[in-house]
Tab-separated table of C-alpha atoms and ligand atoms in Angstrom:
chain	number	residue	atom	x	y	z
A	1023	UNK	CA	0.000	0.000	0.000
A	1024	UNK	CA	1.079	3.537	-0.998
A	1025	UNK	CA	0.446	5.528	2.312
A	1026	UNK	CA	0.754	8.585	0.282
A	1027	UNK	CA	-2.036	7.649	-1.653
A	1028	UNK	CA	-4.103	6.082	1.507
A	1029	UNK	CA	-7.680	6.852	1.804
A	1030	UNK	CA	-7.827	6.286	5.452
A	1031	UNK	CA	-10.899	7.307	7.860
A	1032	UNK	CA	-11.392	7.332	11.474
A	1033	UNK	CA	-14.646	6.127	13.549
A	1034	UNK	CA	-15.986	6.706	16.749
A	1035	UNK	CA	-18.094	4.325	18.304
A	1036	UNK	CA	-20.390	5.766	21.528
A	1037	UNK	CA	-21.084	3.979	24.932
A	1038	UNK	CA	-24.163	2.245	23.618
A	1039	UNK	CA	-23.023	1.065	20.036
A	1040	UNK	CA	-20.168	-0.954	22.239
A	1041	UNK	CA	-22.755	-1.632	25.141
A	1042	UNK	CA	-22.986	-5.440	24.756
A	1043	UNK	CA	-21.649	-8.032	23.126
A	1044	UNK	CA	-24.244	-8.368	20.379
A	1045	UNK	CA	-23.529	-4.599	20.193
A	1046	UNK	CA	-19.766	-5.313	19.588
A	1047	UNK	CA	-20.444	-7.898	16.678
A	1048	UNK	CA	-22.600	-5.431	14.731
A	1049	UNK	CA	-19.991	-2.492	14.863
A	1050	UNK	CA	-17.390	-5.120	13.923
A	1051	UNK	CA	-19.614	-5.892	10.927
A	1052	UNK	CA	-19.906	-2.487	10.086
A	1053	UNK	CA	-16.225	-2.410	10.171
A	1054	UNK	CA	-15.440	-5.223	7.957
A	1055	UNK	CA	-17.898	-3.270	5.235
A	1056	UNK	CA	-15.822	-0.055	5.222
A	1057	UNK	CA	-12.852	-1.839	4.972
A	1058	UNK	CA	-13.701	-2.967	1.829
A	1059	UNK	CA	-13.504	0.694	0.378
A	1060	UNK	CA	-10.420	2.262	2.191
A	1061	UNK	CA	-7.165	1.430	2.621
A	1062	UNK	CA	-7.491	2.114	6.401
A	1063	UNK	CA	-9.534	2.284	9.561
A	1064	UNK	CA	-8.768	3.549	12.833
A	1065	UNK	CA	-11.699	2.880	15.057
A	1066	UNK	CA	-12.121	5.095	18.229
A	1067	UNK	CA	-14.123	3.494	21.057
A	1068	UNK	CA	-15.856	5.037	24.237
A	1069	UNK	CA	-16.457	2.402	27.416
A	1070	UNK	CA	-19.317	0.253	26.999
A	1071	UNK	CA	-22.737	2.102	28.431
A	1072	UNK	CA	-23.333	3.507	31.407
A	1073	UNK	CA	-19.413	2.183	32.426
A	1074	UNK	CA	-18.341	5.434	33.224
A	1075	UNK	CA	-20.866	6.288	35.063
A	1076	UNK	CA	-20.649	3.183	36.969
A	1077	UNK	CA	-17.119	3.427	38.038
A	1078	UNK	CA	-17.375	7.115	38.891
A	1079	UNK	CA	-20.162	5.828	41.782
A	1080	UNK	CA	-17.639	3.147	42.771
A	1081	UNK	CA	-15.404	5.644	43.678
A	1082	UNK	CA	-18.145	7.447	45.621
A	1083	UNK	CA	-18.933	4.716	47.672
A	1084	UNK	CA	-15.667	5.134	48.924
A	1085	UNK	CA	-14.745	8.920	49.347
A	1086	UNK	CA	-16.480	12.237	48.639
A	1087	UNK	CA	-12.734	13.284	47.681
A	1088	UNK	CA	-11.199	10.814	45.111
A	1089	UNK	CA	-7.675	12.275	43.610
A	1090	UNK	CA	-8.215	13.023	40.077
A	1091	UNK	CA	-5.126	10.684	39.611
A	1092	UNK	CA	-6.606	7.837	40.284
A	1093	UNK	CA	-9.693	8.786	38.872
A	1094	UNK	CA	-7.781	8.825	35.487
A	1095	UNK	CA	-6.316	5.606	36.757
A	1096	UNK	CA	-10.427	4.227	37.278
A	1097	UNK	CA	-12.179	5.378	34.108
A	1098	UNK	CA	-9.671	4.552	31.605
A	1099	UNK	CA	-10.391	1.123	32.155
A	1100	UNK	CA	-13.710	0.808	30.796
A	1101	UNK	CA	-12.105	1.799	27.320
A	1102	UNK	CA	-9.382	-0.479	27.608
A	1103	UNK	CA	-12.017	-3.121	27.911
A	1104	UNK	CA	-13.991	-2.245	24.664
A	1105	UNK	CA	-11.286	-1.844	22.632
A	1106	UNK	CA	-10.041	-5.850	23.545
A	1107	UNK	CA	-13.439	-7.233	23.214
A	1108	UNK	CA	-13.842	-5.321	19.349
A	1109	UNK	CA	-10.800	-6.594	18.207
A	1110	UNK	CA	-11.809	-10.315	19.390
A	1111	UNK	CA	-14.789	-9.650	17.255
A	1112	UNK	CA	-13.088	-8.478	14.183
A	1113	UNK	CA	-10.678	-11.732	14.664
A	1114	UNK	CA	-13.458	-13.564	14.922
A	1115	UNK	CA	-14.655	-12.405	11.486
A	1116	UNK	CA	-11.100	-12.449	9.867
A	1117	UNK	CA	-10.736	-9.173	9.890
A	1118	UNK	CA	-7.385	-8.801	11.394
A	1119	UNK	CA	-6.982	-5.919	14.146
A	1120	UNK	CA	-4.887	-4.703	16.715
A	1121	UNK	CA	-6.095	-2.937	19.804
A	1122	UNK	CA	-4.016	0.434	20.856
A	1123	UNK	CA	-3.899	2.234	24.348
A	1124	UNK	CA	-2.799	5.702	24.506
A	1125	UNK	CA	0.442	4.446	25.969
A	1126	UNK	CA	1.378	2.650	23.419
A	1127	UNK	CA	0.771	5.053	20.232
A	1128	UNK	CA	1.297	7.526	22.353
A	1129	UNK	CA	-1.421	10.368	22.839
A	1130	UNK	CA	0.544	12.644	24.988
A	1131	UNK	CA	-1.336	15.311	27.067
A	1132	UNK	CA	-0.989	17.838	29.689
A	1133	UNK	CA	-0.826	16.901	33.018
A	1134	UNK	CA	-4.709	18.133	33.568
A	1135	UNK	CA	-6.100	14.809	35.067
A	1136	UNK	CA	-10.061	14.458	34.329
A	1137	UNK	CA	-9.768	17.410	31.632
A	1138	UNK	CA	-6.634	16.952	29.769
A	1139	UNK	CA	-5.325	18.637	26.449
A	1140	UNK	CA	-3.993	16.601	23.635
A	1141	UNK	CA	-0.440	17.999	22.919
A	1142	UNK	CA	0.846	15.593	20.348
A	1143	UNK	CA	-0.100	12.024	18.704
A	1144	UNK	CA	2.596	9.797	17.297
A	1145	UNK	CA	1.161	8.323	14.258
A	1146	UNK	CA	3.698	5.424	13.379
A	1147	UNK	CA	2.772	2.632	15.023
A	1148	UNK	CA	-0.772	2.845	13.272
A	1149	UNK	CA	0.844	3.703	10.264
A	1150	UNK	CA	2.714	0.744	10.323
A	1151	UNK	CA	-0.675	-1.426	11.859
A	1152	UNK	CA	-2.244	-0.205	8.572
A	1153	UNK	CA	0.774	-1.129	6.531
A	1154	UNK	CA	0.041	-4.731	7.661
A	1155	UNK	CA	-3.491	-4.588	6.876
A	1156	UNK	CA	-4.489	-4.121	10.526
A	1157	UNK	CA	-7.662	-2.424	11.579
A	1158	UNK	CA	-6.243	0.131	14.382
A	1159	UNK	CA	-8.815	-0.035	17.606
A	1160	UNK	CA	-7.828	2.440	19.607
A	1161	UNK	CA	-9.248	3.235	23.215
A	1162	UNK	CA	-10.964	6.681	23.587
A	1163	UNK	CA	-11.012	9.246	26.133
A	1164	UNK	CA	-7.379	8.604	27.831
A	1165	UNK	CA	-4.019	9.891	27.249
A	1166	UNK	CA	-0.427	9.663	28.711
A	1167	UNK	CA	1.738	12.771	30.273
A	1168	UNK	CA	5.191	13.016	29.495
A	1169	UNK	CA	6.077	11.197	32.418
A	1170	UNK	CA	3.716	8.215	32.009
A	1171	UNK	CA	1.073	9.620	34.191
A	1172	UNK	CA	-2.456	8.197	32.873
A	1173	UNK	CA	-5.068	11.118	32.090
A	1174	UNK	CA	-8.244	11.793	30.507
A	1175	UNK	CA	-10.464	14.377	28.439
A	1176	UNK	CA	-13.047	14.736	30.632
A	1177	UNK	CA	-16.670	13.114	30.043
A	1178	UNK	CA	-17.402	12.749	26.258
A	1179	UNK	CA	-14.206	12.958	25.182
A	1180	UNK	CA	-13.733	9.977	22.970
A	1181	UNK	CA	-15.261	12.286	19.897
A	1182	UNK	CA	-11.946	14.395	20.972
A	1183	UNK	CA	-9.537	11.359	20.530
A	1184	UNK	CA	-11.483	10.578	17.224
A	1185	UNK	CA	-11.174	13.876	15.814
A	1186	UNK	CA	-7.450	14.229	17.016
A	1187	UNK	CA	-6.805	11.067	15.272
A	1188	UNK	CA	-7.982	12.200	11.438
A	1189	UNK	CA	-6.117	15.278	12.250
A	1190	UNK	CA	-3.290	13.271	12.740
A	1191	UNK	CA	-3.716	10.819	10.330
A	1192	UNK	CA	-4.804	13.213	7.695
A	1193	UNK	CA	-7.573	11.227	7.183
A	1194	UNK	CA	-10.576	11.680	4.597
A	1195	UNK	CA	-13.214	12.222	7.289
A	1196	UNK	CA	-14.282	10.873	10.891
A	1197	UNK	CA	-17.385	9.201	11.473
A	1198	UNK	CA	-18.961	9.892	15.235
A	1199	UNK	CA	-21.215	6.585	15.715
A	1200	UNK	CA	-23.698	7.042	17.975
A	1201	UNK	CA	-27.340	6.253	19.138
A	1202	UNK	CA	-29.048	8.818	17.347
A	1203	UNK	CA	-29.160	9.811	13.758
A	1204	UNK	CA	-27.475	13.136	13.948
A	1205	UNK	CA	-27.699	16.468	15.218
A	1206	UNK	CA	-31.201	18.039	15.193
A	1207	UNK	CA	-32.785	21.518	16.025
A	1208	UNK	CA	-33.254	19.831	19.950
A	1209	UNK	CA	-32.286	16.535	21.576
A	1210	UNK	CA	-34.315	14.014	19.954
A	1211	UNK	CA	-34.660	11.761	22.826
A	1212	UNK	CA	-36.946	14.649	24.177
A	1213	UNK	CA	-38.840	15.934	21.535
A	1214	UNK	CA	-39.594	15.396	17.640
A	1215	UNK	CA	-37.073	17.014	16.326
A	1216	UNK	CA	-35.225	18.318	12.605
A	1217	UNK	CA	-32.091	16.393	11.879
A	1218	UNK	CA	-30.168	19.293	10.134
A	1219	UNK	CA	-28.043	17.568	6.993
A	1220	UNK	CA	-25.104	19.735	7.187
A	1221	UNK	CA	-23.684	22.433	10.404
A	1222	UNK	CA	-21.225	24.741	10.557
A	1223	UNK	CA	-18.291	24.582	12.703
A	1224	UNK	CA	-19.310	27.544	14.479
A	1225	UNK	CA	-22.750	26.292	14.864
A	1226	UNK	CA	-21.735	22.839	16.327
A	1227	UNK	CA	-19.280	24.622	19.070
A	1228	UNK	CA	-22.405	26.848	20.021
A	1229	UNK	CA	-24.218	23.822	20.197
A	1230	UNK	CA	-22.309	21.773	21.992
A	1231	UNK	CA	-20.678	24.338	24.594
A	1232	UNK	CA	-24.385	24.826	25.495
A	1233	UNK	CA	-25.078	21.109	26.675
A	1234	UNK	CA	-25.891	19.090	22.819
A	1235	UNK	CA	-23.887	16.514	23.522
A	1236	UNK	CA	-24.146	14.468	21.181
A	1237	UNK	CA	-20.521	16.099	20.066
A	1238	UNK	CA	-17.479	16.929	23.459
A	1239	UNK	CA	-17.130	20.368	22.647
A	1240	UNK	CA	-13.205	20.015	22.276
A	1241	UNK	CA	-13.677	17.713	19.248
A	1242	UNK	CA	-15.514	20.283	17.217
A	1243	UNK	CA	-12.648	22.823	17.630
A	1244	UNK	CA	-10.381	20.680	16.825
A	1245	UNK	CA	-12.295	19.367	13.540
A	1246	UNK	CA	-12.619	23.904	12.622
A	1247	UNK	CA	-8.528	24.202	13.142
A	1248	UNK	CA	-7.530	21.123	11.392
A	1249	UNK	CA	-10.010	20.965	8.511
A	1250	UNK	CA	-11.317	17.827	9.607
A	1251	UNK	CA	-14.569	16.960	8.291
A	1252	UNK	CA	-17.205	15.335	10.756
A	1253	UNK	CA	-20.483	12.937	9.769
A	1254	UNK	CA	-22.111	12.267	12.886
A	1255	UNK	CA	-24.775	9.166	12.315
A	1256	UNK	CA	-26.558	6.212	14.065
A	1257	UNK	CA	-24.587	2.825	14.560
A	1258	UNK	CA	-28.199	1.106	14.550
A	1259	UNK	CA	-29.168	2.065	10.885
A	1260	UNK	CA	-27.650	3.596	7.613
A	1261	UNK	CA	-29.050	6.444	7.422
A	1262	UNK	CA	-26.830	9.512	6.297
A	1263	UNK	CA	-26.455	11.779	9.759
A	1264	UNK	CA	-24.985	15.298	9.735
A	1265	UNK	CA	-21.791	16.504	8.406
A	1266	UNK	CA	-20.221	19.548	10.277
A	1267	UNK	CA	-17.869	20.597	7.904
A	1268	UNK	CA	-18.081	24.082	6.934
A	1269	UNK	CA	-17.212	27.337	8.348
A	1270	UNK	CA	-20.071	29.713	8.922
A	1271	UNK	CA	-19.143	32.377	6.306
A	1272	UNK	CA	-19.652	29.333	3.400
A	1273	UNK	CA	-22.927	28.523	4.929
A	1274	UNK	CA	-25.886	30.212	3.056
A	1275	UNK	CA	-28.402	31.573	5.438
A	1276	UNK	CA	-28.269	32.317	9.144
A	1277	UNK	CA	-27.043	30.017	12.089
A	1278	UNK	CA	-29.315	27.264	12.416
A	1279	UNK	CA	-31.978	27.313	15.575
A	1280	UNK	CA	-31.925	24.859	18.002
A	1281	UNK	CA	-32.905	24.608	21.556
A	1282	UNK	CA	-29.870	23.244	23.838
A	1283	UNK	CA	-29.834	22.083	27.571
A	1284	UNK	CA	-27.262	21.351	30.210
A	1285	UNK	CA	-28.179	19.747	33.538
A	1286	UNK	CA	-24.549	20.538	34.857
A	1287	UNK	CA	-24.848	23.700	36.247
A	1288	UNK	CA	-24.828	24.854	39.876
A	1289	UNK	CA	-25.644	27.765	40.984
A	1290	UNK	CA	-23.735	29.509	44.064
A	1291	UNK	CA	-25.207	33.086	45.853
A	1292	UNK	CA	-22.900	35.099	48.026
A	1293	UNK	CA	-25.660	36.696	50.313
A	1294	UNK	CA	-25.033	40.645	51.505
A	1295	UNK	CA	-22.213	41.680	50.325
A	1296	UNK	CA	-20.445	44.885	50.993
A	1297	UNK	CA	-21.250	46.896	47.975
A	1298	UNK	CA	-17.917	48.741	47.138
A	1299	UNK	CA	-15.312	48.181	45.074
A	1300	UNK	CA	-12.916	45.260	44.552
A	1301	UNK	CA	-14.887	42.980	46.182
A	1302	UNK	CA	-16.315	40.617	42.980
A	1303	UNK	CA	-12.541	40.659	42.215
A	1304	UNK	CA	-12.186	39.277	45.740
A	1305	UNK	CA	-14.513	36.446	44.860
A	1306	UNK	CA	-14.166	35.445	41.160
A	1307	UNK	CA	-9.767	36.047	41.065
A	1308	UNK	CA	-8.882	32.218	43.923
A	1309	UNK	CA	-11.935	31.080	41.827
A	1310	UNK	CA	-10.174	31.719	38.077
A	1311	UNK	CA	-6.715	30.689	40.085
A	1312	UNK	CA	-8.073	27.326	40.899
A	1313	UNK	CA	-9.212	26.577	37.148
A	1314	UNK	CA	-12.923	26.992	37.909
A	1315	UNK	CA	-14.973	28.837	34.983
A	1316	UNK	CA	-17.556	31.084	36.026
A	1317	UNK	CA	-20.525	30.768	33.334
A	1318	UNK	CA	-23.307	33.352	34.637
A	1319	UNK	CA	-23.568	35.968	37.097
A	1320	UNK	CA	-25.963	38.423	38.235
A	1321	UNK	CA	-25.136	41.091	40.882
A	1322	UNK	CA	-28.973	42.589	42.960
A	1323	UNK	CA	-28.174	45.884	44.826
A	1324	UNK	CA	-30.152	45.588	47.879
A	1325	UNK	CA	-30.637	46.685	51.104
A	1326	UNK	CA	-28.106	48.673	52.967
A	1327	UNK	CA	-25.220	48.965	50.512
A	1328	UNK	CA	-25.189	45.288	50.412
A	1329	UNK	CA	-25.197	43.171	47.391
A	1330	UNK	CA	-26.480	39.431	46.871
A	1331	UNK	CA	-24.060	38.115	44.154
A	1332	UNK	CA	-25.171	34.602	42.250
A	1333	UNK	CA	-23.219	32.971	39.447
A	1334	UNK	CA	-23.551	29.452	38.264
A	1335	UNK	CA	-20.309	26.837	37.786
A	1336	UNK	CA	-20.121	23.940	36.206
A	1337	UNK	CA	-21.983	21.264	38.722
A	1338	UNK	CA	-18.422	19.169	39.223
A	1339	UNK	CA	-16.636	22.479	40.031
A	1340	UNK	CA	-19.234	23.242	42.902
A	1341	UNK	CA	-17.511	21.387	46.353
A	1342	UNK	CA	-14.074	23.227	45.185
A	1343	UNK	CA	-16.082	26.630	44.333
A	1344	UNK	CA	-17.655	26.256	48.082
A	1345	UNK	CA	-14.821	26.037	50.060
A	1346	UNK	CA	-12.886	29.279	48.324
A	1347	UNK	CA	-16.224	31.450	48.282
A	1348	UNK	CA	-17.217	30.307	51.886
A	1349	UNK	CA	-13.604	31.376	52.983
A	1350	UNK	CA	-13.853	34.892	51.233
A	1351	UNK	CA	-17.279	35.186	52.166
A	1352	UNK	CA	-16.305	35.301	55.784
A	1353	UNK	CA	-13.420	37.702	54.981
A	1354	UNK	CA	-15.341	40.132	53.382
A	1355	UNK	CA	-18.361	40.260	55.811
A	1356	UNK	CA	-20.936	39.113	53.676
A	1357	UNK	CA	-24.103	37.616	55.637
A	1358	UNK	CA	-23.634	33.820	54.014
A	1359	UNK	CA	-23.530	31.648	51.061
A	1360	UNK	CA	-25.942	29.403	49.739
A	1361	UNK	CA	-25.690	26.929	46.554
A	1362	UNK	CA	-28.120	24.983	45.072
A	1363	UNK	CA	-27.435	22.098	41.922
A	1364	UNK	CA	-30.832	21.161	41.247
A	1365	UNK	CA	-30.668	23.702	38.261
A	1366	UNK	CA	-30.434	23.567	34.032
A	1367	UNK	CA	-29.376	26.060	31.596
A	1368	UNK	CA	-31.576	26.622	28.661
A	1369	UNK	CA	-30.647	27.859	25.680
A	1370	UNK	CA	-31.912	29.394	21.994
A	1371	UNK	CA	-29.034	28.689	20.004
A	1372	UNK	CA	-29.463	30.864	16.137
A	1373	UNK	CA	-28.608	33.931	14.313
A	1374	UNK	CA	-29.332	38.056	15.084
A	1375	UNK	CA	-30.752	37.748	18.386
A	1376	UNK	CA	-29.691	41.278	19.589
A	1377	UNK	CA	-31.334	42.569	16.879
A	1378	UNK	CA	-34.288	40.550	17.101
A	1379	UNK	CA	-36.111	41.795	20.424
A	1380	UNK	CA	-39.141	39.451	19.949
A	1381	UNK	CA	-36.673	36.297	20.450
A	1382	UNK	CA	-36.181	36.990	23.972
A	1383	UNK	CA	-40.024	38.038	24.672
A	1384	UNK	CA	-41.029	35.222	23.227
A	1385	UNK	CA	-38.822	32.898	25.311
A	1386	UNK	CA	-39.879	34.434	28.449
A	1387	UNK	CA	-43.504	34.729	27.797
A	1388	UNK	CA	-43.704	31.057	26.934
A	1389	UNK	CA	-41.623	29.671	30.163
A	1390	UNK	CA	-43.900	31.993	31.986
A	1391	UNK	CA	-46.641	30.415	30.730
A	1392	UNK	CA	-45.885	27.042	31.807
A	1393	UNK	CA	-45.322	28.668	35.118
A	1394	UNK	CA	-41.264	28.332	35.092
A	1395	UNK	CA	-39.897	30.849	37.067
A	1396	UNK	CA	-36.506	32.213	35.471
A	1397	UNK	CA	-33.390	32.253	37.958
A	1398	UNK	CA	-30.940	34.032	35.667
A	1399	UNK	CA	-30.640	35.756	32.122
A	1400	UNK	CA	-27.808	35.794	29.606
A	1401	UNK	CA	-27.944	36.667	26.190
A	1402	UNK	CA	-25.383	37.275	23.259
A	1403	UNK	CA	-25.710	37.598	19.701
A	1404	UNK	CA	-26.228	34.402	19.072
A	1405	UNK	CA	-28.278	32.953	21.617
A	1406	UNK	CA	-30.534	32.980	25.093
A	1407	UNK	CA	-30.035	31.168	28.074
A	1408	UNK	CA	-31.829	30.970	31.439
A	1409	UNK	CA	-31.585	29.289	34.461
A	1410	UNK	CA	-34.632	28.057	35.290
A	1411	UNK	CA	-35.421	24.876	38.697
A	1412	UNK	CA	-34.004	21.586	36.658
A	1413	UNK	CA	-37.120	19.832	37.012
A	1414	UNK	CA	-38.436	21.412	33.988
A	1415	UNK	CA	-36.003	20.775	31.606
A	1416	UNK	CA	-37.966	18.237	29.631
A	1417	UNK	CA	-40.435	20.847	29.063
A	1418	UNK	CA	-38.782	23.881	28.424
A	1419	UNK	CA	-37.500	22.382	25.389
A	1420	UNK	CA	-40.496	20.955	24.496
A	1421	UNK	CA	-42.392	24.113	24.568
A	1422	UNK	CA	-39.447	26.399	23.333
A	1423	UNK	CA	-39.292	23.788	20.379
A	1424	UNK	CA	-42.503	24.512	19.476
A	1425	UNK	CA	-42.912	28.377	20.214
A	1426	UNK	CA	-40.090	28.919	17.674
A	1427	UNK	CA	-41.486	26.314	15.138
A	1428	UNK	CA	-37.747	24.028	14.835
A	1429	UNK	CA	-39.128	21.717	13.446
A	1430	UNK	CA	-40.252	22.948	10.557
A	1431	UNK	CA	-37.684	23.972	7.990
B	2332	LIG	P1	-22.230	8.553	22.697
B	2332	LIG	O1	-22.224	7.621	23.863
B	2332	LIG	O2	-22.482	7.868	21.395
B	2332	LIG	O3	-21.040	9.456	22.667
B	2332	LIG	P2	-23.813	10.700	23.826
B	2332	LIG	O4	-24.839	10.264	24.830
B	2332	LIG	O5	-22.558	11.294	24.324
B	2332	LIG	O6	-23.531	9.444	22.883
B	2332	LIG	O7	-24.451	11.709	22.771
B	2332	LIG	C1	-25.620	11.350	22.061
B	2332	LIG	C2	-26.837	11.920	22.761
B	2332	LIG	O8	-26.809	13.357	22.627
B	2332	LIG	C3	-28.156	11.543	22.145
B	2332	LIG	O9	-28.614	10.315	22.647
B	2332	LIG	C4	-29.053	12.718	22.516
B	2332	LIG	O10	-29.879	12.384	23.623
B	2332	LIG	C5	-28.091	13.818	22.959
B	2332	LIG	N1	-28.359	15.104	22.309
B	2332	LIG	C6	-28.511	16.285	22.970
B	2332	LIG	N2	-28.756	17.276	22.139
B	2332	LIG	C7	-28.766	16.752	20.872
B	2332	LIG	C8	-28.974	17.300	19.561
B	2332	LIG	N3	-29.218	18.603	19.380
B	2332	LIG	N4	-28.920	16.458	18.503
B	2332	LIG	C9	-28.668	15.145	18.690
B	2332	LIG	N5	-28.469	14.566	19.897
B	2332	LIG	C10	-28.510	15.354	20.992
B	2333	LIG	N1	-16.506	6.921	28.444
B	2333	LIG	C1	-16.321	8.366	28.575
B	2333	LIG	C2	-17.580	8.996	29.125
B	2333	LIG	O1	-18.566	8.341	29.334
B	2333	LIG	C3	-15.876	9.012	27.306
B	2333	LIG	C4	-16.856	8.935	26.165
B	2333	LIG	O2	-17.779	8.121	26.173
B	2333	LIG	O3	-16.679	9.692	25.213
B	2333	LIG	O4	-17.587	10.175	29.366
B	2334	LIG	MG1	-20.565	11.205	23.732
């Protein structure tokens, strides 16, 4: 085989395409298909199901604390496993394969544990897999520091190991397998929704930094800087999904609507503040120092020169967040600090909403409506969010869905 001349692709397959043994055979079927038209596969894999989510409430049973080391150490297992059992069951159908950890290619990251960076991925040991006709399985989600410690991307981010991959490989395009049949105008699983046939870039990292995730946010920058095109589709059928593969300038038209939600979101209020200067500096600077991102906030002048300050975190952040704010809070006088995770952002995701005053009128007026009482505001040119009590998530983007007519094109 030429390797100059390859036509090589990369696919992800999600927790449930992998999430049982029958499961396994049909993705290695689909496998020995493709490989009939290129040259070479590399096949990304998550754990299988809810494995993740099953080892991270191991660890709970045992501390409220874990180290992130050995958290990295924990979760990386479950794609070790899926990668060994897919590669039995492309033996099994003479398809010859070779399983890869990120150890052994390497995929070398920063030293983040449970939200590391891809820095660099050496390509030759696949190259020379596919030279031998191998199919290259490699296991998602985990990296290796410089100094052998074991890492990962942080939750959903085998897409990111796929995509890093057909950077690296140059590869024609990288399929994202998964268990629905592509990215829609809202999550599917909620609501009947549009499956849009193409996205921009742009539009997918809106998208997906607002909660879609059907895509880890990471991947999809990744996929805009290297040029890598995406087709996100169903492992159960063969239907064609959605490519993202544009940038937003080529797209005709406006950004595409959608409705997005994110359950991970706490909320933490800092309760009478002194209202004078400095003092949000005093709050948000250890918070920024300790790598926390601060997503909303919203400042109420009350009574007395005191303020109530309330900003929302990202829910895993919120024990960490706690203990700095609790400690300021007592150094700067304010009357207490309250926090509350039982909240969801949601979001209008689409084109010209600042100049578009009926977008946000509408939004409000039909939460209102349905009697959801709106905790916090932001808005940008490009979408709407609010914070609204998490047990109407399902319905918000039901209704919004509707209000703004998504589904119709
Ligand atoms: P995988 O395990 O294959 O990576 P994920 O659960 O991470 O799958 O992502 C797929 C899920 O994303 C779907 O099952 C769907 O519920 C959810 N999702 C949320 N928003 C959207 C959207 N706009 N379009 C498609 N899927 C979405
Ligand atoms: N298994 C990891 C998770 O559940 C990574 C992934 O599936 O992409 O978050
Ligand atoms: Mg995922």
């Amino acid at each position: 085989m030429d390797l100059g001349k390859r036509k090589i692709i990369v696919q992800k397959y999600g927790g449930t395409s992998v999430g049982s043994v029958e499961r396994i055979k049909e993705v290695a079927r689909r496998i020995a298909e493709r490989k009939k038209e290129y040259d070479a596969i590399a096949v990304v894999v998550s754990a299988m199901g809810k494995e993740t989510d099953r080892l991270i409430s191991l660890a709970g049973e045992l501390t409220g604390s874990p180290s992130l080391r050995e958290i990295d150490v924990l979760l990386s297992s479950g794609e070790q496993v899926s990668a060994a059992l897919l590669v039995m069951a492309l033996e099994e159908r003479g398809v010859n394969a070779r399983s890869f950890l990120s150890f052994q290619i390497p995929i070398l990251t920063d030293e983040r544990h449970a939200a590391a960076l891809i820095r660099e991925i050496r390509v030759e040991k696949l190259l020379q897999c596919f030279q031998e006709g191998c199919v290259a399985v490699v296991a998602g989600f985990q990296g290796i520091t410089q100094t052998g410690e074991i890492t990962t991307l942080g939750r959903g981010g085998s897409d990111t190991t796929a995509v890093a991959l057909a950077a690296a490989l140059n590869a024609d395009f990288c399929e994202i397998y998964t268990d629905v049949n592509g990215v829609y105008t809202c999550d599917p699983q909620i609501h009947a929704a549009r499956k849009l046939a193409r996205i921009s870039y742009e539009g997918m990292m809106e998208l997906a930094g607002l909660g879609a995730k059907v895509l880890h946010n990471r991947c999809v920058e990744l996929a805009r800087k290297f040029n890598v095109k995406i087709h996100v589709r169903s492992s159960f059928n063969n239907e064609e999904g959605t490519w993202v593969n544009g940038r937003e300038e080529e797209m005709e038209g406006a950004l595409i609507s959608s409705v997005t939600y994110s359950r991970e979101e706490a909320k933490i209020s800092v309760l009478g503040v002194p209202d004078k200067p400095g003092i949000a500096s005093m709050i948000f600077i250890p918070l920024a120092e300790m790598g926390i991102n601060v997503d909303m906030i919203i400042q109420n002048i009350g009574r007395q020169n005191a303020a109530d300050l309330t900003f929302t975190v990202h829910e895993e952040d919120l024990e960490k967040a706690l203990q700095v704010v609790k400690k300021v809070a007592v150094e700067i006088g304010a009357e207490g600090v309250h926090s509350d995770r039982n909240i969801a952002k949601i979001s209008i995701v689409g084109g010209g909403m600042h100049s578009n005053p009926g977008v946000a009128s509408l939004m409000f007026q039909v939460l209102a409506r349905e009697g959801i009482n709106i905790m916090m505001i932001s808005t940008s040119e490009i979408k709407i969010s609010c914070i609204i009590d998490s047990r109407y998530t399902e319905l918000a983007v039901r209704i919004l869905h509707d209000a703004f007519k998504l589904g119709e094109s």
